[in-house]
Short mmCIF file of C-alpha atoms and ligand atoms in Angstrom, two decimals:
data_model
loop_
_atom_site.label_atom_id
_atom_site.label_comp_id
_atom_site.label_asym_id
_atom_site.label_seq_id
_atom_site.Cartn_x
_atom_site.Cartn_y
_atom_site.Cartn_z
CA SER A 3 -44.24 -16.49 -15.38
CA HIS A 4 -42.55 -13.43 -16.41
CA LYS A 5 -44.63 -11.17 -14.75
CA ASN A 6 -41.67 -8.68 -14.50
CA LYS A 7 -40.95 -8.58 -18.18
CA SER A 8 -43.21 -5.59 -19.19
CA LYS A 9 -41.16 -3.29 -16.66
CA HIS A 10 -38.15 -4.04 -17.82
CA HIS A 11 -39.09 -3.92 -21.50
CA LYS A 12 -40.40 -0.49 -21.75
CA PRO A 13 -39.11 2.14 -23.62
CA ILE A 14 -37.00 0.49 -25.84
CA HIS A 15 -34.41 3.35 -25.60
CA LEU A 16 -33.13 4.78 -22.33
CA SER A 17 -29.83 6.32 -21.96
CA PHE A 18 -27.73 7.59 -19.25
CA ASP A 19 -28.93 10.99 -19.17
CA GLN A 20 -32.17 9.90 -18.52
CA ILE A 21 -31.24 8.50 -15.14
CA GLY A 22 -31.38 11.65 -12.66
CA GLY A 23 -28.19 11.18 -10.19
CA GLN A 24 -26.46 8.60 -9.34
CA ASP A 25 -23.42 10.20 -10.98
CA ARG A 26 -20.92 7.85 -9.58
CA ALA A 27 -22.68 4.51 -10.06
CA LYS A 28 -22.67 5.96 -13.72
CA ASN A 29 -19.35 6.83 -14.11
CA GLU A 30 -18.18 3.02 -13.14
CA ILE A 31 -20.73 1.45 -15.26
CA ILE A 32 -19.39 3.35 -18.45
CA GLU A 33 -15.96 2.46 -17.43
CA ALA A 34 -16.80 -1.20 -17.49
CA LEU A 35 -18.84 -0.91 -19.97
CA ASP A 36 -15.88 0.04 -22.37
CA PHE A 37 -14.56 -3.25 -21.64
CA ILE A 38 -17.20 -4.72 -23.82
CA ILE A 39 -17.09 -1.66 -26.25
CA ARG A 40 -13.17 -2.25 -26.62
CA ARG A 41 -13.33 -5.95 -26.70
CA GLU A 42 -11.01 -6.44 -29.19
CA GLU A 43 -8.30 -4.50 -27.72
CA ILE A 44 -8.88 -6.06 -24.59
CA ALA A 45 -8.64 -9.84 -26.23
CA LYS A 46 -5.33 -9.05 -27.58
CA LEU A 47 -3.83 -7.68 -24.24
CA GLY A 48 -5.48 -10.97 -23.04
CA ILE A 49 -7.62 -9.04 -20.17
CA ARG A 50 -10.17 -11.34 -19.03
CA PRO A 51 -13.31 -10.02 -20.25
CA LEU A 52 -16.21 -8.47 -17.98
CA LYS A 53 -18.84 -11.19 -17.44
CA GLY A 54 -20.37 -10.04 -14.76
CA LEU A 55 -21.16 -6.64 -13.21
CA LEU A 56 -23.04 -6.43 -9.58
CA LEU A 57 -25.66 -3.65 -8.50
CA THR A 58 -26.05 -3.16 -5.10
CA GLY A 59 -28.43 -0.59 -3.14
CA PRO A 60 -32.04 -0.05 -2.22
CA PRO A 61 -35.40 -0.57 -3.85
CA GLY A 62 -36.42 1.79 -6.71
CA THR A 63 -32.62 3.78 -6.94
CA GLY A 64 -32.30 2.93 -10.90
CA LYS A 65 -30.38 -0.42 -10.82
CA THR A 66 -33.38 -1.67 -13.73
CA LEU A 67 -32.94 1.27 -15.59
CA LEU A 68 -29.11 1.78 -15.19
CA ALA A 69 -29.11 -2.30 -16.58
CA ARG A 70 -31.26 -0.67 -19.69
CA ALA A 71 -29.33 2.00 -19.88
CA SER A 72 -26.14 -0.22 -19.80
CA ALA A 73 -27.69 -2.13 -23.16
CA HIS A 74 -28.22 0.97 -24.99
CA TYR A 75 -24.47 2.27 -24.69
CA THR A 76 -22.98 -0.88 -25.35
CA ASN A 77 -25.26 -1.89 -28.57
CA SER A 78 -26.59 -4.66 -27.21
CA VAL A 79 -30.04 -6.59 -27.18
CA PHE A 80 -31.23 -6.74 -23.40
CA VAL A 81 -33.13 -10.01 -21.84
CA ALA A 82 -34.18 -9.96 -18.40
CA ALA A 83 -34.98 -12.14 -15.18
CA SER A 84 -36.15 -11.99 -11.52
CA GLY A 85 -34.54 -13.78 -8.98
CA SER A 86 -38.76 -13.71 -7.72
CA GLU A 87 -39.26 -16.28 -10.69
CA PHE A 88 -37.48 -19.01 -9.38
CA VAL A 89 -39.17 -19.40 -6.18
CA GLU A 90 -41.08 -22.11 -5.61
CA MET A 91 -40.04 -23.85 -9.03
CA TYR A 92 -39.90 -27.11 -9.30
CA VAL A 93 -36.46 -28.55 -8.96
CA GLY A 94 -34.27 -28.45 -12.33
CA VAL A 95 -37.36 -25.77 -13.89
CA GLY A 96 -34.65 -22.95 -12.23
CA ALA A 97 -31.83 -24.45 -14.26
CA SER A 98 -33.06 -24.40 -17.37
CA ARG A 99 -34.84 -21.11 -17.21
CA ILE A 100 -30.92 -19.53 -16.65
CA ARG A 101 -30.17 -21.73 -20.06
CA ASP A 102 -32.81 -20.28 -21.67
CA LEU A 103 -32.12 -17.11 -20.99
CA PHE A 104 -28.96 -17.41 -22.04
CA LYS A 105 -30.04 -18.97 -25.31
CA GLU A 106 -32.70 -16.28 -25.86
CA ALA A 107 -29.73 -13.71 -25.40
CA ARG A 108 -27.64 -15.28 -28.03
CA VAL A 109 -30.66 -15.89 -30.50
CA LYS A 110 -32.06 -12.40 -29.97
CA ALA A 111 -28.66 -10.77 -30.69
CA GLN A 112 -28.19 -12.87 -33.70
CA LYS A 113 -31.66 -12.09 -35.15
CA GLU A 114 -30.89 -8.36 -34.41
CA LYS A 115 -27.26 -8.56 -36.06
CA LYS A 116 -26.01 -7.37 -32.67
CA GLU A 117 -22.32 -8.32 -31.31
CA ASN A 118 -23.20 -8.34 -27.32
CA ALA A 119 -26.32 -9.13 -24.84
CA ILE A 120 -27.15 -8.21 -21.52
CA ILE A 121 -28.91 -10.38 -19.67
CA PHE A 122 -30.45 -8.36 -16.36
CA ILE A 123 -31.48 -10.45 -13.13
CA ASP A 124 -32.95 -8.91 -10.57
CA GLU A 125 -33.17 -9.83 -7.08
CA ILE A 126 -30.14 -12.36 -7.38
CA ASP A 127 -29.74 -12.77 -3.66
CA VAL A 128 -33.04 -15.32 -4.32
CA ILE A 129 -30.86 -18.05 -6.38
CA GLY A 130 -27.43 -16.76 -5.13
CA GLY A 131 -27.80 -16.93 -1.52
CA LYS A 132 -25.43 -17.98 0.86
CA ARG A 133 -24.66 -21.60 0.83
CA GLU A 134 -24.08 -22.95 4.49
CA GLY A 135 -22.78 -26.04 5.89
CA GLY A 136 -24.74 -28.52 4.66
CA GLN A 137 -27.78 -26.82 4.40
CA GLN A 138 -30.61 -28.10 2.38
CA ARG A 139 -30.31 -25.69 -0.70
CA GLU A 140 -33.30 -25.08 -2.93
CA TYR A 141 -31.56 -23.10 -5.09
CA ASP A 142 -28.43 -25.52 -5.85
CA GLN A 143 -28.98 -26.07 -9.40
CA THR A 144 -29.97 -22.71 -10.22
CA LEU A 145 -27.34 -21.42 -9.37
CA ASN A 146 -25.17 -23.80 -10.44
CA GLN A 147 -26.40 -23.48 -14.09
CA LEU A 148 -25.73 -19.68 -13.59
CA LEU A 149 -21.93 -19.72 -12.84
CA THR A 150 -21.36 -22.61 -15.25
CA GLU A 151 -22.93 -20.37 -17.99
CA MET A 152 -20.91 -17.23 -16.86
CA ASP A 153 -17.65 -19.50 -17.33
CA GLY A 154 -18.53 -21.01 -20.78
CA ILE A 155 -18.30 -17.29 -21.90
CA HIS A 156 -14.87 -16.18 -23.68
CA SER A 157 -14.35 -13.05 -25.56
CA GLY A 158 -12.83 -12.23 -28.86
CA GLU A 159 -15.24 -13.88 -31.28
CA GLY A 160 -19.37 -14.21 -31.29
CA ILE A 161 -21.93 -12.47 -29.53
CA GLN A 162 -20.51 -11.27 -25.92
CA ILE A 163 -22.74 -11.62 -22.71
CA LEU A 164 -22.32 -9.15 -20.13
CA ILE A 165 -24.68 -10.25 -16.72
CA ILE A 166 -25.98 -7.04 -14.80
CA ALA A 167 -27.17 -8.24 -11.45
CA ALA A 168 -29.05 -6.72 -8.89
CA THR A 169 -29.96 -6.88 -5.07
CA ASN A 170 -30.53 -5.18 -1.94
CA ARG A 171 -29.29 -7.25 -0.21
CA LYS A 172 -25.30 -7.78 -0.93
CA GLU A 173 -24.18 -9.63 2.35
CA MET A 174 -26.67 -12.79 1.26
CA LEU A 175 -25.22 -13.93 -1.32
CA ASP A 176 -22.55 -17.03 -1.93
CA SER A 177 -19.23 -15.82 -2.32
CA ALA A 178 -19.23 -18.30 -5.32
CA LEU A 179 -21.01 -15.38 -6.87
CA LEU A 180 -18.42 -12.56 -5.88
CA ARG A 181 -15.28 -14.36 -7.17
CA PRO A 182 -13.03 -12.93 -10.05
CA GLY A 183 -14.73 -13.30 -13.40
CA ARG A 184 -18.04 -13.79 -12.22
CA PHE A 185 -19.61 -10.76 -10.43
CA ASP A 186 -16.07 -9.34 -9.80
CA ARG A 187 -17.25 -5.67 -10.48
CA GLN A 188 -19.87 -4.46 -7.84
CA ILE A 189 -21.02 -0.92 -8.25
CA GLU A 190 -23.36 0.69 -5.12
CA VAL A 191 -26.65 2.62 -6.05
CA ASP A 192 -27.35 4.37 -2.98
CA LEU A 193 -30.38 6.99 -2.40
CA PRO A 194 -30.44 9.65 -4.09
CA ASP A 195 -28.02 12.99 -2.27
CA LYS A 196 -30.13 16.53 -3.21
CA SER A 197 -28.66 17.25 -6.53
CA GLY A 198 -29.81 13.90 -7.34
CA ARG A 199 -32.88 14.14 -6.02
CA MET A 200 -33.56 17.50 -7.93
CA ALA A 201 -32.42 15.76 -11.12
CA ILE A 202 -34.71 12.99 -10.43
CA LEU A 203 -37.61 15.36 -9.83
CA LYS A 204 -37.03 17.12 -13.02
CA ILE A 205 -36.82 14.14 -15.57
CA HIS A 206 -40.40 12.82 -14.19
CA ALA A 207 -41.63 16.50 -14.55
CA LYS A 208 -40.50 16.91 -18.16
CA ASN A 209 -44.34 15.83 -19.15
CA LYS A 210 -45.97 17.75 -16.64
CA PRO A 211 -47.53 21.20 -16.44
CA VAL A 212 -45.67 22.37 -13.43
CA HIS A 213 -46.09 26.27 -11.65
CA PRO A 214 -43.35 28.47 -12.22
CA ASP A 215 -43.44 29.53 -8.53
CA VAL A 216 -42.48 25.20 -7.51
CA SER A 217 -39.22 25.81 -5.97
CA TRP A 218 -37.06 22.15 -6.73
CA ASP A 219 -34.52 23.32 -4.22
CA LYS A 220 -37.16 22.95 -1.61
CA ILE A 221 -38.74 19.77 -2.67
CA ALA A 222 -35.21 18.26 -2.72
CA GLU A 223 -34.43 19.48 0.26
CA GLN A 224 -37.87 18.18 1.27
CA THR A 225 -37.23 14.88 0.09
CA PHE A 226 -34.58 13.60 2.11
CA GLY A 227 -33.95 10.07 2.16
CA PHE A 228 -36.48 9.28 -1.07
CA SER A 229 -35.90 6.86 -3.52
CA GLY A 230 -36.02 7.42 -7.23
CA ALA A 231 -39.52 5.24 -7.57
CA GLN A 232 -40.49 7.42 -4.57
CA LEU A 233 -39.49 10.99 -6.21
CA GLU A 234 -41.66 9.48 -9.14
CA SER A 235 -44.68 9.05 -7.16
CA VAL A 236 -44.29 12.44 -5.59
CA MET A 237 -44.88 13.81 -9.00
CA ASN A 238 -47.49 11.59 -10.16
CA GLU A 239 -49.33 11.86 -7.08
CA GLY A 240 -48.64 15.75 -7.58
CA ALA A 241 -50.52 15.74 -10.69
CA ILE A 242 -53.23 13.82 -9.57
CA TYR A 243 -53.68 16.27 -6.83
CA THR A 244 -54.05 19.00 -9.36
CA LEU A 245 -56.38 17.57 -11.37
CA ARG A 246 -58.91 17.22 -8.32
CA ASP A 247 -58.28 20.73 -7.60
CA GLU A 248 -59.22 21.25 -11.57
CA VAL A 249 -56.66 23.35 -12.47
CA GLU A 250 -54.23 23.63 -15.47
CA CYS A 251 -50.74 22.90 -13.10
CA ILE A 252 -49.13 21.83 -10.22
CA THR A 253 -48.45 23.95 -7.30
CA SER A 254 -46.14 23.59 -4.36
CA GLN A 255 -48.78 23.02 -2.38
CA HIS A 256 -50.06 19.53 -4.54
CA LEU A 257 -45.99 18.29 -4.02
CA ALA A 258 -46.22 18.93 -0.47
CA TYR A 259 -49.00 16.74 -0.41
CA ALA A 260 -47.91 14.75 -2.69
CA ILE A 261 -44.58 14.60 -0.43
CA ASP A 262 -46.84 13.20 2.65
CA LYS A 263 -48.44 10.86 0.86
CA VAL A 264 -45.78 9.05 -0.38
CA MET A 265 -44.34 9.48 3.26
CA LEU A 266 -47.32 7.75 4.48
CA GLY A 267 -47.46 4.92 2.05
CA GLU A 268 -44.31 3.99 2.97
CA ARG A 269 -44.69 3.55 6.66
CA THR A 270 -48.67 1.59 6.01
CA ASP A 271 -46.13 -0.49 3.68
CA ARG A 272 -43.39 -0.78 6.35
CA LYS A 273 -46.21 -2.15 9.06
CA ALA A 274 -47.79 -4.21 6.72
CA ASN A 275 -44.72 -6.18 6.25
CA GLU A 276 -44.09 -6.68 9.92
P1 ATP B 329 -35.56 -2.76 -7.06
O1 ATP B 329 -34.49 -2.74 -6.83
O2 ATP B 329 -37.30 -2.42 -6.52
O3 ATP B 329 -35.96 -3.39 -8.27
P2 ATP B 329 -34.62 -0.21 -9.16
O4 ATP B 329 -33.14 -0.03 -8.01
O5 ATP B 329 -34.12 -1.49 -10.19
O6 ATP B 329 -35.17 -1.11 -7.81
P3 ATP B 329 -35.83 0.71 -10.91
O7 ATP B 329 -36.72 -0.55 -11.40
O8 ATP B 329 -34.67 1.18 -11.62
O9 ATP B 329 -35.15 0.68 -9.32
O10 ATP B 329 -36.63 1.99 -10.74
C1 ATP B 329 -37.96 2.45 -10.69
C2 ATP B 329 -38.48 3.22 -11.39
O11 ATP B 329 -38.20 4.75 -10.07
C3 ATP B 329 -38.18 4.02 -12.84
O12 ATP B 329 -38.66 3.24 -13.29
C4 ATP B 329 -37.56 5.39 -12.08
O13 ATP B 329 -39.74 5.89 -13.26
C5 ATP B 329 -38.02 5.73 -10.94
N1 ATP B 329 -36.58 6.17 -10.68
C6 ATP B 329 -35.63 5.06 -10.10
N2 ATP B 329 -34.29 6.14 -9.80
C7 ATP B 329 -34.52 7.17 -10.31
C8 ATP B 329 -33.44 7.78 -11.06
N3 ATP B 329 -32.00 7.66 -10.89
N4 ATP B 329 -33.31 8.88 -12.35
C9 ATP B 329 -34.94 8.69 -12.61
N5 ATP B 329 -36.41 8.04 -12.17
C10 ATP B 329 -35.73 7.12 -11.67
#
């Protein structure tokens, strides 16, 4: 099933400036993407084509957004899969799903007359977990297929494919994935710092009426440790409190309640996982 597809497919165009904070990650990604854009020069110089970018960091920090913005920046078609799709697949099905993913990318690029395709694989650790000492490996064929497809990517002519993978468990990854010519560029996408949080809050406030007395500086201060996804929730919950109060705009009080709610939600989630 393609449960996660909708998440990865809207809105169609997403640019890097719609992603708050993460300046270092953005710069590193853009630097890498310039290899895709300047592919002819790269090929002439005999530089290995860039095949894989690995985004690492906690959930909800914008890894998926960064992958989508990368597609926009390089004028690539975008196809996506998640490691969780591969759980409990029959032997062989995972490998054929990988094959189809690469085929889908090539076909889509041809159809849209684009030279580049980005394949995003979220939760890569599910298929690319460490293979240790003779252990029975459910995902061997899937991982092997991915490595085979990656090794088959060449620069120069035809549709150039870049694989962007994301994980929040980098230490779990098999070293075969991290070898040169595979995911040899790794970019950390950390929790946002204060100015990052402020930028993210403002992005998610854009379509909402916010009282002019609200201090973004204070809200950013009070949301230490929040991910981008949690900050998006703060703005959304704040708007819901506003609706309940039947007033016209979001006040500091609404946002204070919303921060508590998101914090509390996180705590109960953790309990449930234990
Ligand atoms: P996961 O590891 O759980 O897949 P992720 O790192 O891929 O998480 P995203 O799916 O990119 O996170 O982010 C989830 C949502 O959180 C986004 O759709 C967006 O609303 C919000 N968000 C996260 N980071 C940012 C950011 N830097 N700027 C703006 N919004 C953000």
